[in-house]
Short mmCIF file of C-alpha atoms in Angstrom, two decimals:
data_model
loop_
_atom_site.label_atom_id
_atom_site.label_comp_id
_atom_site.label_asym_id
_atom_site.label_seq_id
_atom_site.Cartn_x
_atom_site.Cartn_y
_atom_site.Cartn_z
CA MET A 15 89.28 90.64 95.61
CA LYS A 16 92.09 89.68 93.28
CA TYR A 17 92.57 93.32 92.30
CA LEU A 18 92.55 94.47 95.93
CA LYS A 19 95.41 92.07 96.63
CA ILE A 20 97.27 93.33 93.58
CA MET A 21 96.77 96.98 94.50
CA TYR A 22 97.64 96.42 98.16
CA ASN A 23 100.94 94.70 97.40
CA ALA A 24 101.73 97.13 94.58
CA PHE A 25 101.20 100.01 97.02
CA LEU A 26 103.62 98.45 99.52
CA TRP A 27 106.28 98.00 96.84
CA ALA A 28 105.70 101.50 95.45
CA LEU A 29 106.06 102.93 98.96
CA VAL A 30 109.34 101.06 99.44
CA PHE A 31 110.56 102.33 96.06
CA ALA A 32 109.60 105.91 96.98
CA ILE A 33 111.26 105.60 100.39
CA THR A 34 114.42 104.41 98.66
CA CYS A 35 114.27 107.36 96.24
CA PHE A 36 113.71 109.72 99.19
CA LYS A 37 117.07 108.61 100.59
CA SER A 38 118.82 110.23 97.61
CA GLU A 39 119.30 113.90 98.44
CA TRP A 40 120.03 114.73 94.80
CA LEU A 41 116.78 113.15 93.61
CA GLU A 42 114.75 114.58 96.50
CA MET A 43 115.83 118.13 95.59
CA ARG A 44 114.86 117.75 91.93
CA VAL A 45 111.78 115.52 91.86
CA ASN A 46 108.57 115.32 93.85
CA ILE A 47 109.03 111.87 95.40
CA GLY A 48 105.27 111.72 96.02
CA TYR A 49 104.75 111.62 92.27
CA ILE A 50 107.22 108.75 92.06
CA LEU A 51 105.09 106.90 94.63
CA PHE A 52 101.87 107.29 92.66
CA ILE A 53 103.48 106.58 89.28
CA ALA A 54 105.21 103.47 90.68
CA PHE A 55 101.90 102.37 92.21
CA GLY A 56 100.15 102.65 88.84
CA VAL A 57 102.92 100.94 86.92
CA LEU A 58 103.26 98.10 89.44
CA THR A 59 99.50 97.57 89.49
CA VAL A 60 99.43 97.24 85.69
CA ILE A 61 102.48 94.94 85.65
CA LEU A 62 101.12 92.69 88.40
CA THR A 63 97.71 92.50 86.75
CA ALA A 64 99.26 91.53 83.41
CA TYR A 65 101.61 89.04 85.05
CA LEU A 66 98.88 87.36 87.09
CA ARG A 67 96.77 86.84 83.97
CA LYS A 68 99.52 84.60 82.60
CA LYS A 69 100.84 83.02 85.79
CA ASP A 70 99.08 81.55 88.80
CA LEU A 71 100.84 83.45 91.57
CA GLN A 72 98.81 83.62 94.77
CA LEU A 73 98.89 86.98 96.53
CA ASN A 74 97.32 85.49 99.63
CA PHE A 75 97.35 86.61 103.25
CA LYS A 76 100.58 84.76 104.04
CA PHE A 77 102.35 86.34 101.06
CA THR A 78 101.08 89.77 102.08
CA ILE A 79 102.21 89.40 105.70
CA ILE A 80 105.68 88.33 104.55
CA ASN A 81 105.68 91.25 102.12
CA ILE A 82 104.79 93.71 104.91
CA ALA A 83 107.49 92.27 107.18
CA ILE A 84 110.17 92.51 104.49
CA CYS A 85 109.14 96.06 103.56
CA PHE A 86 109.15 97.11 107.23
CA ILE A 87 112.56 95.55 107.88
CA TYR A 88 113.96 97.22 104.76
CA GLY A 89 112.55 100.63 105.72
CA ASN A 90 113.76 100.23 109.28
CA PHE A 91 117.22 99.31 108.02
CA ILE A 92 117.39 102.38 105.77
CA TYR A 93 115.91 105.02 108.10
CA GLY A 94 115.49 103.58 111.57
CA PHE A 95 112.18 103.23 113.36
CA LYS A 96 111.84 106.90 114.41
CA ARG A 97 112.30 108.37 110.93
CA LEU A 98 110.27 105.61 109.32
CA GLN A 99 107.27 107.00 111.19
CA VAL A 100 107.60 110.31 109.32
CA VAL A 101 109.06 109.59 105.87
CA PRO A 102 106.08 107.74 104.29
CA ALA A 103 103.69 110.46 105.50
CA SER A 104 106.04 113.11 104.13
CA ILE A 105 106.14 111.41 100.73
CA ILE A 106 102.36 111.03 100.54
CA ARG A 107 101.78 114.60 101.73
CA GLU A 108 104.20 115.88 99.10
CA GLY A 109 102.54 113.75 96.40
CA ILE A 110 99.03 115.06 97.06
CA ASN A 111 100.30 118.66 97.43
CA MET A 112 98.72 119.13 100.86
CA THR A 113 101.68 120.26 102.95
CA ARG A 114 99.46 121.76 105.65
CA VAL A 115 98.03 118.39 106.65
CA PRO A 116 99.92 117.14 109.73
CA PHE A 117 101.94 113.94 109.54
CA SER A 118 99.84 112.42 112.31
CA LYS A 119 96.67 112.59 110.20
CA ILE A 120 98.36 111.12 107.15
CA ASN A 121 99.89 108.36 109.28
CA MET A 122 96.48 107.62 110.79
CA ILE A 123 94.85 107.36 107.35
CA LEU A 124 97.77 105.26 106.05
CA SER A 125 97.49 102.93 109.05
CA ILE A 126 93.74 102.55 108.57
CA ILE A 127 94.20 101.75 104.87
CA LEU A 128 96.95 99.21 105.56
CA ILE A 129 95.07 97.47 108.39
CA LEU A 130 91.72 97.50 106.58
CA GLY A 131 93.31 96.17 103.38
CA LEU A 132 95.05 93.40 105.29
CA LEU A 133 91.79 92.43 107.02
CA LEU A 134 89.97 92.34 103.68
CA ILE A 135 92.68 90.09 102.25
CA LEU A 136 92.39 87.80 105.29
CA LEU A 137 88.59 87.62 104.94
CA SER A 138 88.91 86.98 101.21
CA ASP A 139 91.35 84.13 101.78
CA ARG A 140 89.11 82.57 104.42
CA LYS A 141 86.14 82.79 102.07
CA GLU A 142 88.12 81.19 99.23
CA TYR A 143 89.45 78.50 101.59
CA ASN A 144 85.94 77.59 102.79
CA ASN A 145 84.60 77.25 99.24
#
């Protein structure tokens, strides 16, 4: 479950990085921001994995909830709530080169992944706490 926690938090940070890059019109016109999302996700996963081998940082449920809240507040500050409902789906859709898939489906899948991942982290923490 350690790697799930790493990947979950790395995905959140990569999404925030991609959303920030999406704000730059110059960059958006020249680079597929979806690729930036997936590259940042891979790089952050490797960095976090290497860092956590040396340090004892706990990516527990509390840390993840705080991380989600900070990422949401940041995204809301940059785009506003209405646009924040579309931009992540747009970035993901662009990154997987499936522009015909509606935003609603991508948002649904993204929501399921985020909620399911958070529940798995919660269950993992409870299991570790009970042992």
